[in-house]
mmCIF file of C-alpha atoms and ligand atoms in Angstrom:
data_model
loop_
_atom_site.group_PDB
_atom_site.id
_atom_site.type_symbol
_atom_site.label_atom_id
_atom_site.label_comp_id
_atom_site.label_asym_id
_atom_site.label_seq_id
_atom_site.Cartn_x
_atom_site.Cartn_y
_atom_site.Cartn_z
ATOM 1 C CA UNK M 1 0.577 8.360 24.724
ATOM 2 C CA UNK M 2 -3.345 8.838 25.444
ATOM 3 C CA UNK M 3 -4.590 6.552 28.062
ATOM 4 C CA UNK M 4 -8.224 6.130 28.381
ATOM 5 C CA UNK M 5 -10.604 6.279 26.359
ATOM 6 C CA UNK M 6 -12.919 10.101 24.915
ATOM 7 C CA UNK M 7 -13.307 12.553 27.464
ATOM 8 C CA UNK M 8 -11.216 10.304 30.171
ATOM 9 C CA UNK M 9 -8.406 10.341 28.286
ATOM 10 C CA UNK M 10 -4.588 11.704 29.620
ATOM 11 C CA UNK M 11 -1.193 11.902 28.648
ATOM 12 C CA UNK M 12 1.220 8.874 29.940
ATOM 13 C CA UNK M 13 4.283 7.695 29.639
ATOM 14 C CA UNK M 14 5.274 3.551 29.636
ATOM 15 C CA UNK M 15 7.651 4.859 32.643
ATOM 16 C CA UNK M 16 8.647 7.304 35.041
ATOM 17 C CA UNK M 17 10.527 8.685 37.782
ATOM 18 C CA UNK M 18 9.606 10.505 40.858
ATOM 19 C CA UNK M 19 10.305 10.963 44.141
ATOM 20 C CA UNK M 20 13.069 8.674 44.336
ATOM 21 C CA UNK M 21 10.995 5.832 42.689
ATOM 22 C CA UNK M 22 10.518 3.897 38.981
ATOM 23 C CA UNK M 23 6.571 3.698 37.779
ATOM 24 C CA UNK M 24 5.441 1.706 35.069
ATOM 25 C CA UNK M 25 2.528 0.335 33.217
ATOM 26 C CA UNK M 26 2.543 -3.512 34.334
ATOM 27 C CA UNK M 27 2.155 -3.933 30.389
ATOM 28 C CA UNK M 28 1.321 -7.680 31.452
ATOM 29 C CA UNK M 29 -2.063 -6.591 32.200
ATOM 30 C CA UNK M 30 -3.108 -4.453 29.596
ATOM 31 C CA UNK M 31 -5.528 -4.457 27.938
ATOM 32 C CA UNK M 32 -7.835 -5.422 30.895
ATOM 33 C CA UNK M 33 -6.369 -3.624 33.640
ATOM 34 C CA UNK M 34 -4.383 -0.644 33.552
ATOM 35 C CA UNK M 35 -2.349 -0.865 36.549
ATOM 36 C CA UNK M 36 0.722 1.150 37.666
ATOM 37 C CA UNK M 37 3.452 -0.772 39.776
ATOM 38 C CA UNK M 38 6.545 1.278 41.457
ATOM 39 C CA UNK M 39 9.959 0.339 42.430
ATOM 40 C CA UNK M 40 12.637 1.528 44.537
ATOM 41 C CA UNK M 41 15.429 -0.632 44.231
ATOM 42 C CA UNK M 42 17.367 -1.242 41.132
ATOM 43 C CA UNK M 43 16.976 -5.118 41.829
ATOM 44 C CA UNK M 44 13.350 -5.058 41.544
ATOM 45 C CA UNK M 45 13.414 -2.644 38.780
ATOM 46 C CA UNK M 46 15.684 -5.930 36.715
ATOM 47 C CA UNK M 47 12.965 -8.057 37.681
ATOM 48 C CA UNK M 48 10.185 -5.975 36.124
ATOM 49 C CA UNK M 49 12.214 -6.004 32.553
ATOM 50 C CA UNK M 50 12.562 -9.732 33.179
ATOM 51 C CA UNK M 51 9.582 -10.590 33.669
ATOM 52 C CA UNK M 52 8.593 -8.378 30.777
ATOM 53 C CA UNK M 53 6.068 -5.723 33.773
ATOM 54 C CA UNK M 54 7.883 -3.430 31.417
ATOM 55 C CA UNK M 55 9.243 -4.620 27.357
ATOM 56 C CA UNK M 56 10.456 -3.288 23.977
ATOM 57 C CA UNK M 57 13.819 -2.246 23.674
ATOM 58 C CA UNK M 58 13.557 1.646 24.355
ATOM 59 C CA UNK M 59 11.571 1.309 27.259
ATOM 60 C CA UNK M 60 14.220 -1.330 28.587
ATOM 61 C CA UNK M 61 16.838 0.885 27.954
ATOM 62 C CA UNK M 62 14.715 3.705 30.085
ATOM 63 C CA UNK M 63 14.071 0.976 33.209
ATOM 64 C CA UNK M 64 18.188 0.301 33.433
ATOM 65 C CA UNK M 65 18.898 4.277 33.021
ATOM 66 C CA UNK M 66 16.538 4.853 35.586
ATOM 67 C CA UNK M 67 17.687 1.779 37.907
ATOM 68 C CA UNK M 68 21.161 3.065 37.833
ATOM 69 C CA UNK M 69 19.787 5.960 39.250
ATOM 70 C CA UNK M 70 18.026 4.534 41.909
ATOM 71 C CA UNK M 71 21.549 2.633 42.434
ATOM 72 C CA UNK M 72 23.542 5.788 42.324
ATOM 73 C CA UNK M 73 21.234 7.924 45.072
ATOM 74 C CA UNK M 74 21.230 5.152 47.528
ATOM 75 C CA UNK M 75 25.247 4.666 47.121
ATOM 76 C CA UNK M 76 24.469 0.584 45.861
ATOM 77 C CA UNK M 77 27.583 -0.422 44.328
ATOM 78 C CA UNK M 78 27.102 0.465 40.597
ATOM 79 C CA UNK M 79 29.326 -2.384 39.107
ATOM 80 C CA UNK M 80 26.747 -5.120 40.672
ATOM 81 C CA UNK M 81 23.401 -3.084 39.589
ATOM 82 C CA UNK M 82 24.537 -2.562 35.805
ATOM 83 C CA UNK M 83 25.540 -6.873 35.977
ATOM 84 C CA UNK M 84 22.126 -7.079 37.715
ATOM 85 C CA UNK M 85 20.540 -4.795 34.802
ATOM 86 C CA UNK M 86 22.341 -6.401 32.164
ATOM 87 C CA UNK M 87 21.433 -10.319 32.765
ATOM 88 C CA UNK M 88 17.717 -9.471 33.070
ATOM 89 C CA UNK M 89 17.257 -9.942 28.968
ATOM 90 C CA UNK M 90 19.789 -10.551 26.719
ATOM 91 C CA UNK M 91 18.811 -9.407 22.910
ATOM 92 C CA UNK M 92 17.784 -5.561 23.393
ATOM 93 C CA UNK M 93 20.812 -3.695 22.494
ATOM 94 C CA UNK M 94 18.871 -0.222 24.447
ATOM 95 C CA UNK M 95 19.325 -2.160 27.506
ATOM 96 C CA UNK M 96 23.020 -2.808 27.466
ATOM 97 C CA UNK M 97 23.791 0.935 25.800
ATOM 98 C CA UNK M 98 21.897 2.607 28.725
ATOM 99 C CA UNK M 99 23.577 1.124 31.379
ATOM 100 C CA UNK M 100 26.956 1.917 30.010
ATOM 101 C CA UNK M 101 25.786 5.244 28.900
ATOM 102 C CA UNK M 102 24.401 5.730 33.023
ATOM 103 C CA UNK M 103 27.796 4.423 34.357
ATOM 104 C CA UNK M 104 29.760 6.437 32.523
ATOM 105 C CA UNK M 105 27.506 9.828 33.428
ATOM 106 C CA UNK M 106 28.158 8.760 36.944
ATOM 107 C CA UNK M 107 31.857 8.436 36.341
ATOM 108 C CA UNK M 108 32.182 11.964 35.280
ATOM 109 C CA UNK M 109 29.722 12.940 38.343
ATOM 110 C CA UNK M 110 26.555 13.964 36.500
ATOM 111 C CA UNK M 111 23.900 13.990 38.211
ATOM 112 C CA UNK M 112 21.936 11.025 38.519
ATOM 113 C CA UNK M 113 18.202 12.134 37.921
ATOM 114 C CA UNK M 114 19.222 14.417 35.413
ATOM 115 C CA UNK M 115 21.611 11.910 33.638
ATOM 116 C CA UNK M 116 18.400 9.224 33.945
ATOM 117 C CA UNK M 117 15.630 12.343 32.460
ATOM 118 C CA UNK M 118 17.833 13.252 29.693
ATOM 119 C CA UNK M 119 18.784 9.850 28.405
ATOM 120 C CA UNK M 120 15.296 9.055 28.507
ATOM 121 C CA UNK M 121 13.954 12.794 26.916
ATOM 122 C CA UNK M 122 16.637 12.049 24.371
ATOM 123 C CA UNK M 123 14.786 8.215 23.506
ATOM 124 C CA UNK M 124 11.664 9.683 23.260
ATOM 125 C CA UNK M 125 12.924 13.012 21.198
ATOM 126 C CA UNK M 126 14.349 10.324 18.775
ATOM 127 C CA UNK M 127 11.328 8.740 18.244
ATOM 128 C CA UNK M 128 9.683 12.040 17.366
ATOM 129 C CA UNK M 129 12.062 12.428 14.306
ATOM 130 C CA UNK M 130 11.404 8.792 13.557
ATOM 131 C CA UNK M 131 7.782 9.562 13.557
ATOM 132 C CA UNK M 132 9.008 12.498 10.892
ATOM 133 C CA UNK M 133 10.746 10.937 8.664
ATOM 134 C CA UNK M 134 8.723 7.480 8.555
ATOM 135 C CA UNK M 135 5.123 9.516 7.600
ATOM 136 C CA UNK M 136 6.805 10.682 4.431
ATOM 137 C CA UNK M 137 7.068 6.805 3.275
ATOM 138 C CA UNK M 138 2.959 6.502 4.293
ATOM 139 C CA UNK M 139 0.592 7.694 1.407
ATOM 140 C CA UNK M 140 -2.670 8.692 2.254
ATOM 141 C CA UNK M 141 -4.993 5.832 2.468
ATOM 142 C CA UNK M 142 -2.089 3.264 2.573
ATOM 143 C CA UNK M 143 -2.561 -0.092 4.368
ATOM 144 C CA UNK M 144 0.230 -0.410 7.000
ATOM 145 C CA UNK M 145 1.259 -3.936 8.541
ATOM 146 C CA UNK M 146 3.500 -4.310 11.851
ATOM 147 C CA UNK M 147 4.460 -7.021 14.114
ATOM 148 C CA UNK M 148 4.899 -7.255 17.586
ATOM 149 C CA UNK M 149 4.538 -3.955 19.593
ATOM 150 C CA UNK M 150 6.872 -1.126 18.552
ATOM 151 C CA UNK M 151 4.829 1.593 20.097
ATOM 152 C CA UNK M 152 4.588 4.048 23.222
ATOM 153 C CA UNK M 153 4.628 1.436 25.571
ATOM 154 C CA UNK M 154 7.865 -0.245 23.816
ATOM 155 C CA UNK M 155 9.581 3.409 23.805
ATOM 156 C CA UNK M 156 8.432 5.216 27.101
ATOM 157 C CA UNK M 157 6.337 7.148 24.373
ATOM 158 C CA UNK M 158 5.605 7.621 20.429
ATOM 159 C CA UNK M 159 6.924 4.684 19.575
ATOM 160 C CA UNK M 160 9.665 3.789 16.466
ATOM 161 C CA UNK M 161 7.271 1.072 14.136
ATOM 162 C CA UNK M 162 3.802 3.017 15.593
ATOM 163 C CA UNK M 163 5.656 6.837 15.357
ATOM 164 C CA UNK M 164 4.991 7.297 11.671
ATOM 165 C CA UNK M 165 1.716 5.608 11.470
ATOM 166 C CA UNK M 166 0.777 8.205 14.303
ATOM 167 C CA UNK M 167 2.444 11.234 12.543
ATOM 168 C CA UNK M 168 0.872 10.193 9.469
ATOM 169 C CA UNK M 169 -2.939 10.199 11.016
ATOM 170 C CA UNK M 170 -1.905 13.432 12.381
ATOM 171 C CA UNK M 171 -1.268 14.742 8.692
ATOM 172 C CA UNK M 172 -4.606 13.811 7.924
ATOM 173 C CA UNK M 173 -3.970 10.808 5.884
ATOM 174 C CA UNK M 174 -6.391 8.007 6.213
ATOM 175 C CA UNK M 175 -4.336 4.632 6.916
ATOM 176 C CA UNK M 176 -5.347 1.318 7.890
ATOM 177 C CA UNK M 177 -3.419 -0.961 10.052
ATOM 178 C CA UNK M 178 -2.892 -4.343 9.985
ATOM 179 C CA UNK M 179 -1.658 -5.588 13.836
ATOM 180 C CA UNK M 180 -0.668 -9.154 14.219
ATOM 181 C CA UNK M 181 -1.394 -11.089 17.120
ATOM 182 C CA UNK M 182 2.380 -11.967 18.133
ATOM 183 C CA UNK M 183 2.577 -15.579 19.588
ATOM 184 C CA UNK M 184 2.980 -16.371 22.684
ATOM 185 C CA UNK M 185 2.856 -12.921 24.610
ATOM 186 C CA UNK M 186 0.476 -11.413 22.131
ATOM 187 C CA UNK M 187 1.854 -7.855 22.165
ATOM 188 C CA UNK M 188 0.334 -7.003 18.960
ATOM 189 C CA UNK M 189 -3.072 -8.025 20.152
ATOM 190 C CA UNK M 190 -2.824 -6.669 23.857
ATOM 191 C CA UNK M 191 -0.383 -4.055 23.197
ATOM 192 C CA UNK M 192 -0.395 -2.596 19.479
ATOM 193 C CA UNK M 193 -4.048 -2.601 18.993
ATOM 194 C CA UNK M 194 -5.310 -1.419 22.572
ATOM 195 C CA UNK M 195 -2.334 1.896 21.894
ATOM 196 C CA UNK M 196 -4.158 2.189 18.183
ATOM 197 C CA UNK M 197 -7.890 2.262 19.688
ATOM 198 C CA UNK M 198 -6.687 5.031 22.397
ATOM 199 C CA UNK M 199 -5.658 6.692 18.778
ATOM 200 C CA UNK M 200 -8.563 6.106 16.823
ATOM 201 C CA UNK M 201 -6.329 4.392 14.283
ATOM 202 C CA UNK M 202 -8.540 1.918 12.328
ATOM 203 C CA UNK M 203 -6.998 -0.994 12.380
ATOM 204 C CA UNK M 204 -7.767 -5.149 12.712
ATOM 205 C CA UNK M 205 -5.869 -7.763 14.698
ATOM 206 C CA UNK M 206 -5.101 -10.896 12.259
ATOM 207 C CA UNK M 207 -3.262 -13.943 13.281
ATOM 208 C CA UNK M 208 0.020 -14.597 12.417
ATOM 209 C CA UNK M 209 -0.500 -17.093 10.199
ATOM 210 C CA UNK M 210 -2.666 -14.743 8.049
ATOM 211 C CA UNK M 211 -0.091 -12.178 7.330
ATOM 212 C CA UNK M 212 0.971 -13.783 3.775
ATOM 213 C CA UNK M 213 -3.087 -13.583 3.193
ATOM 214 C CA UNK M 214 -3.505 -10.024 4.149
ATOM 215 C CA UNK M 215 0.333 -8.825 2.317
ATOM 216 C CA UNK M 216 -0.640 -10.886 -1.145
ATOM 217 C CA UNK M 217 -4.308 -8.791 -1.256
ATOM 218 C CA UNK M 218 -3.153 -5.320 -0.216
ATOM 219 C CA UNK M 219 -0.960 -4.224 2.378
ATOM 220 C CA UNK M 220 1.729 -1.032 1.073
ATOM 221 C CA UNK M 221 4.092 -1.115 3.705
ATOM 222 C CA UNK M 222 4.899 -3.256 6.539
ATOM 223 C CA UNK M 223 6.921 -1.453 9.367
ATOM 224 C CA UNK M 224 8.457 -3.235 12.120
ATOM 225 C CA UNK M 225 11.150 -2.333 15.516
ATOM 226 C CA UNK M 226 13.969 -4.205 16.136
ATOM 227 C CA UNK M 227 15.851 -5.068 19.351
ATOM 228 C CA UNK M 228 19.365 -5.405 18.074
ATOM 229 C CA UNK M 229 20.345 -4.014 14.406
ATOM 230 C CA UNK M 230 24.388 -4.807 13.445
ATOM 231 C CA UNK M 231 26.703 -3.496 12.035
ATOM 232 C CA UNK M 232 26.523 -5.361 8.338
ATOM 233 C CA UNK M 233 22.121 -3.988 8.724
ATOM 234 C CA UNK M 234 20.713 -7.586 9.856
ATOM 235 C CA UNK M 235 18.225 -7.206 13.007
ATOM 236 C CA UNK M 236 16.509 -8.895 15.744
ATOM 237 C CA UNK M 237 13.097 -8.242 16.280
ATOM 238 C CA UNK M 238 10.188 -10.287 17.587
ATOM 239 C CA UNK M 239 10.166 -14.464 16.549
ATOM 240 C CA UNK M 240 7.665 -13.684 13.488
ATOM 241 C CA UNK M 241 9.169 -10.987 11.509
ATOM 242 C CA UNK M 242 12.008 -12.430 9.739
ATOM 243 C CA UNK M 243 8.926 -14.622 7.579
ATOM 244 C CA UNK M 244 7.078 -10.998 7.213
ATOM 245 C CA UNK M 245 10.328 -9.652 5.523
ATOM 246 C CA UNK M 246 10.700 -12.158 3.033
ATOM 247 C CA UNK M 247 6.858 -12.706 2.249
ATOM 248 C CA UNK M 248 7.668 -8.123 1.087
ATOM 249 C CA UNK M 249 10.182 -9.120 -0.626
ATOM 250 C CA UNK M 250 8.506 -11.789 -2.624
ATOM 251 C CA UNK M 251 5.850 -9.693 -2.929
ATOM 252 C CA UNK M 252 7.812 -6.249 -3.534
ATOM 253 C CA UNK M 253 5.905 -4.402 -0.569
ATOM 254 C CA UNK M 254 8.190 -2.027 1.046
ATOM 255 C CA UNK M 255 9.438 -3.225 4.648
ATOM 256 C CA UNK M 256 11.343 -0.961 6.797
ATOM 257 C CA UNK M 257 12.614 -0.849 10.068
ATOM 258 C CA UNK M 258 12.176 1.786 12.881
ATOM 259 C CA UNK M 259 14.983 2.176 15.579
ATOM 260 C CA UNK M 260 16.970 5.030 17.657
ATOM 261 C CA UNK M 261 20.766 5.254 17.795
ATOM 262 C CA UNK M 262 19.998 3.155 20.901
ATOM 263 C CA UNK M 263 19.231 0.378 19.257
ATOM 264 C CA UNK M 264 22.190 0.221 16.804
ATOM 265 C CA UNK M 265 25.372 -2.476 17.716
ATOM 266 C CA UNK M 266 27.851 -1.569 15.615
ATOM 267 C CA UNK M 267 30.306 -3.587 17.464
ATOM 268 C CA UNK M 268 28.609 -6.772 16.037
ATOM 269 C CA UNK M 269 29.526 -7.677 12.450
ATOM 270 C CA UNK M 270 26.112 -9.747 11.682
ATOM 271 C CA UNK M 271 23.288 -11.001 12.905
ATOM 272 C CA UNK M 272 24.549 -14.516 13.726
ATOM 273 C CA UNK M 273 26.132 -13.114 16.213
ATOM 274 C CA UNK M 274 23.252 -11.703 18.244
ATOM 275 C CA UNK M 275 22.221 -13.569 21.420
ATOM 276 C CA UNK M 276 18.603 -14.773 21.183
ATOM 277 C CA UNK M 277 16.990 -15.097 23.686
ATOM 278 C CA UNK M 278 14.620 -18.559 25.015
ATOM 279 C CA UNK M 279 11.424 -18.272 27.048
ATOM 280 C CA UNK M 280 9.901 -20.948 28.701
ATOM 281 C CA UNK M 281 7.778 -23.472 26.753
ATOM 282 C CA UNK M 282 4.798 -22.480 29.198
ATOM 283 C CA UNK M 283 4.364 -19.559 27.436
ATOM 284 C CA UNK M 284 3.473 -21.477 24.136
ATOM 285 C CA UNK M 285 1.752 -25.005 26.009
ATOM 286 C CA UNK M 286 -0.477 -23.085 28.077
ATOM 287 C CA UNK M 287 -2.613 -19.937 28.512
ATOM 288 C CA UNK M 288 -2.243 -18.558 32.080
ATOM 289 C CA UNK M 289 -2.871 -21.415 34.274
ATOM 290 C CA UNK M 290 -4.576 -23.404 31.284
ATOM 291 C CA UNK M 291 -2.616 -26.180 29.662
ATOM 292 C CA UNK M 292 -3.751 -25.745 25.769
ATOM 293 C CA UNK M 293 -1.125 -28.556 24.484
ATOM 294 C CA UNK M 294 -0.994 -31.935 24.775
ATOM 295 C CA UNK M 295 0.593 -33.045 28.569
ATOM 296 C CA UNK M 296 4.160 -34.763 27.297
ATOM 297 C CA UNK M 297 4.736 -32.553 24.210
ATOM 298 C CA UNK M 298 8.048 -30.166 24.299
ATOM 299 C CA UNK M 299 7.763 -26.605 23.090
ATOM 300 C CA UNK M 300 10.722 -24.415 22.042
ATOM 301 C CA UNK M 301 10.376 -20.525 22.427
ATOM 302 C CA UNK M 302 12.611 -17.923 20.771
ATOM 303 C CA UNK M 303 11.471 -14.696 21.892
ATOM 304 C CA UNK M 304 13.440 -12.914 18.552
ATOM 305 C CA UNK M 305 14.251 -14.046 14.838
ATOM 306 C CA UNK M 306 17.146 -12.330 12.970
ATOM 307 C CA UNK M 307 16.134 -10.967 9.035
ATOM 308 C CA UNK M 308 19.034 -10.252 6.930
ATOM 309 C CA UNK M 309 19.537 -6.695 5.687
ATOM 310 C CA UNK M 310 19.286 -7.798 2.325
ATOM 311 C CA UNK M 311 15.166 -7.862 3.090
ATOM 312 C CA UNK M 312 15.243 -4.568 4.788
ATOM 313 C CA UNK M 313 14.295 -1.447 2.623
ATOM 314 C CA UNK M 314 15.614 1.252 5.249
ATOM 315 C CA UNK M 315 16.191 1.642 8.421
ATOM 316 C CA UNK M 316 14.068 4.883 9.730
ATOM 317 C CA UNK M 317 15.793 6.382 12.421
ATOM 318 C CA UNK M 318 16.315 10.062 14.083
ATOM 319 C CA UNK M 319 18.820 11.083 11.595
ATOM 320 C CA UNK M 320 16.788 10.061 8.513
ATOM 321 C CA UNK M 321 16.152 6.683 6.452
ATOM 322 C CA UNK M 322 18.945 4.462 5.981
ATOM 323 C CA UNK M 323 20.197 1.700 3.499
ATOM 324 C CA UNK M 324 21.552 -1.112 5.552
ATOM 325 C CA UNK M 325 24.965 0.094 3.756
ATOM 326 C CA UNK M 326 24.441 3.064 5.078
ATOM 327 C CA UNK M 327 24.234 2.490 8.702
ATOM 328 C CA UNK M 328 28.122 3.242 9.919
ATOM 329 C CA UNK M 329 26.150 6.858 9.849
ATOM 330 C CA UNK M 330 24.857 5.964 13.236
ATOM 331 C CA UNK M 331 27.988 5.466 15.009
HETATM 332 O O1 MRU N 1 9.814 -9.384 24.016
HETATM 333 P P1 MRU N 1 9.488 -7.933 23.827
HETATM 334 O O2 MRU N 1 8.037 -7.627 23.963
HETATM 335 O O3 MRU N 1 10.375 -7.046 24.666
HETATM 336 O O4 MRU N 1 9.871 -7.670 22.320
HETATM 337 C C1 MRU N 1 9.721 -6.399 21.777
HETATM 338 C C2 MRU N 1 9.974 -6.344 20.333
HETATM 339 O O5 MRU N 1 10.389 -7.294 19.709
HETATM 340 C C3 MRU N 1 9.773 -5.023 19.684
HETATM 341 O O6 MRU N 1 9.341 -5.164 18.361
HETATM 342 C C4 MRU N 1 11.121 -4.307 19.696
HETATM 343 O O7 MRU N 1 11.631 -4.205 21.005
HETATM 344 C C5 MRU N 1 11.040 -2.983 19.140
HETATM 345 S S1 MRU N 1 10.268 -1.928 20.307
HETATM 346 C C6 MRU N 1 10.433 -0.373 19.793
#
């Protein structure tokens, strides 16, 4: 991803590894500050994807293949870093399939760097293809909505919602994005739109609430991430989307939904079953140290929603675009 802005600007990924530690973008302070923590114990590397230093599903998956590492070259005990990993967030599939994924490389005595580099070269090689396959759904001067943040920063880099909308810019077609705000953490505002302004991608924040407005008086194509997608095509993705996908399908705009393999738990049957995770209240009643809600008055926070397939036009992924019938294909 380009970080900085015109003649300042470099190459950067959401995370790293080197020299036996994990770097990040502390994505809680973007867009203000861009500031790089670093981490050398698996335990503080859970905390960061707790405390959402690091989010989006990908880029989860990358922190726990990387913490594993750091577990595996200072001989922690694995079985108590991929529990610690695995009850820092419980909706992202990425985060539960990378740990596995690390402790089984370490079982057959890969080696842990290059197990850690090549699961996450492989993430951001898939969201490449997604990039590919998702621009040939974006027609030149198309008006593109997404939710949340599904980009770079969610995916170490590219992105899976913001890969096509990138591709397609880079094939010269003129696109306009819609980005909406994303109560309470506001990763559309902070995250989506300060990644599209590196870009040059035109695009507007709107609030929530003004997505039916925007989708009723033009928007082609709303593309979105998901956290967990199951087996029967229903997904969890940010608290917000499930009302975007029915508003397209009441108002026949195409909505489609970016994800790697990653991303995919075919071991769940439906939706209902996915574990949703609950923030604290704070994060709604106040803004940093500012109460903004009445003192006395409970708040309830859902970080995800879960859409039913039946909304979802295709799923774009690395091996193509995808009915939700037709997603066994990823197994
Ligand atoms: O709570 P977050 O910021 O981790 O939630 C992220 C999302 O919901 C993203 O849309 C999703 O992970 C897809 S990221 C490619």
């Amino acid at each position: 991803m380009k970080v900085g802005l015109g003649g300042n600007s470099k190459d950067m990924r959401a995370i790293w590894l080197i020299n036996g530690e994990v770097r990040m973008i502390d994505q809680r302070r973007l867009p203000t500050d861009l500031s790089i923590v670093a981490f050398s114990d698996v335990r503080d590397v859970a905390a960061a994807i707790r405390n959402m230093t690091i989010r989006g599903a990908p880029s989860i998956g990358a922190a726990a293949a990387y913490g594993m590492c750091l577990a595996a070259l200072k001989g922690a005990n694995l079985k108590e870093a991929a529990e610690t990993l695995k009850s820092a967030r419980p909706t992202a599939n990425d985060l539960f399939y990378a740990t596995d994924h690390m402790l089984q490389q370490i079982k057959d005595k890969k080696d842990p760097v290059e197990a850690a580099e090549s699961y996450v070269q492989m993430i951001v090689d898939h969201c490449t293809r997604i990039g590919e396959y998702g621009a040939e759904l974006i027609n030149d001067g198309d008006r593109v909505m997404t939710h949340c943040n599904a980009g770079a920063l969610a995916t170490v880099d590219v992105g899976t919602a913001l890969a096509p909308i990138r591709k397609a810019r880079d094939q010269g077609k003129k696109i306009f994005v819609f980005v909406s705000e994303t109560r309470p953490r506001f990763q559309g505002m902070q995250l989506t739109a300060w990644e599209l302004l590196q870009e040059g991608i035109p695009h507007s924040i709107i609030a929530d609430g003004a997505s039916g407005h925007f989708m009723k008086s033009g928007v082609n194509i709303v593309i979105v991430g998901a956290d967990r997608i199951t087996a029967n095509g229903d997904f969890a993705n940010k608290i917000g989307t499930y009302e975007k996908a029915v508003l397209a399908k009441e108002l026949n705009i195409p909505f489609y939904v970016a994800a790697p393999v990653s991303t995919f738990d075919l071991d769940t049957e439906s939706g209902d079953k996915i574990v949703i995770e609950e923030r604290s209240p704070e994060e709604i009643t106040k803004i940093g140290p500012m109460n903004i809600a009445p003192v006395g008055s409970s708040a309830v926070n859902p970080a995800f929603d879960v859409t039913p397939a039946r909304y979802v036009t295709g799923f774009i992924t690395e091996r193509g675009i995808l009915k939700p019938m037709e997603i066994g294909r990823m197994r």
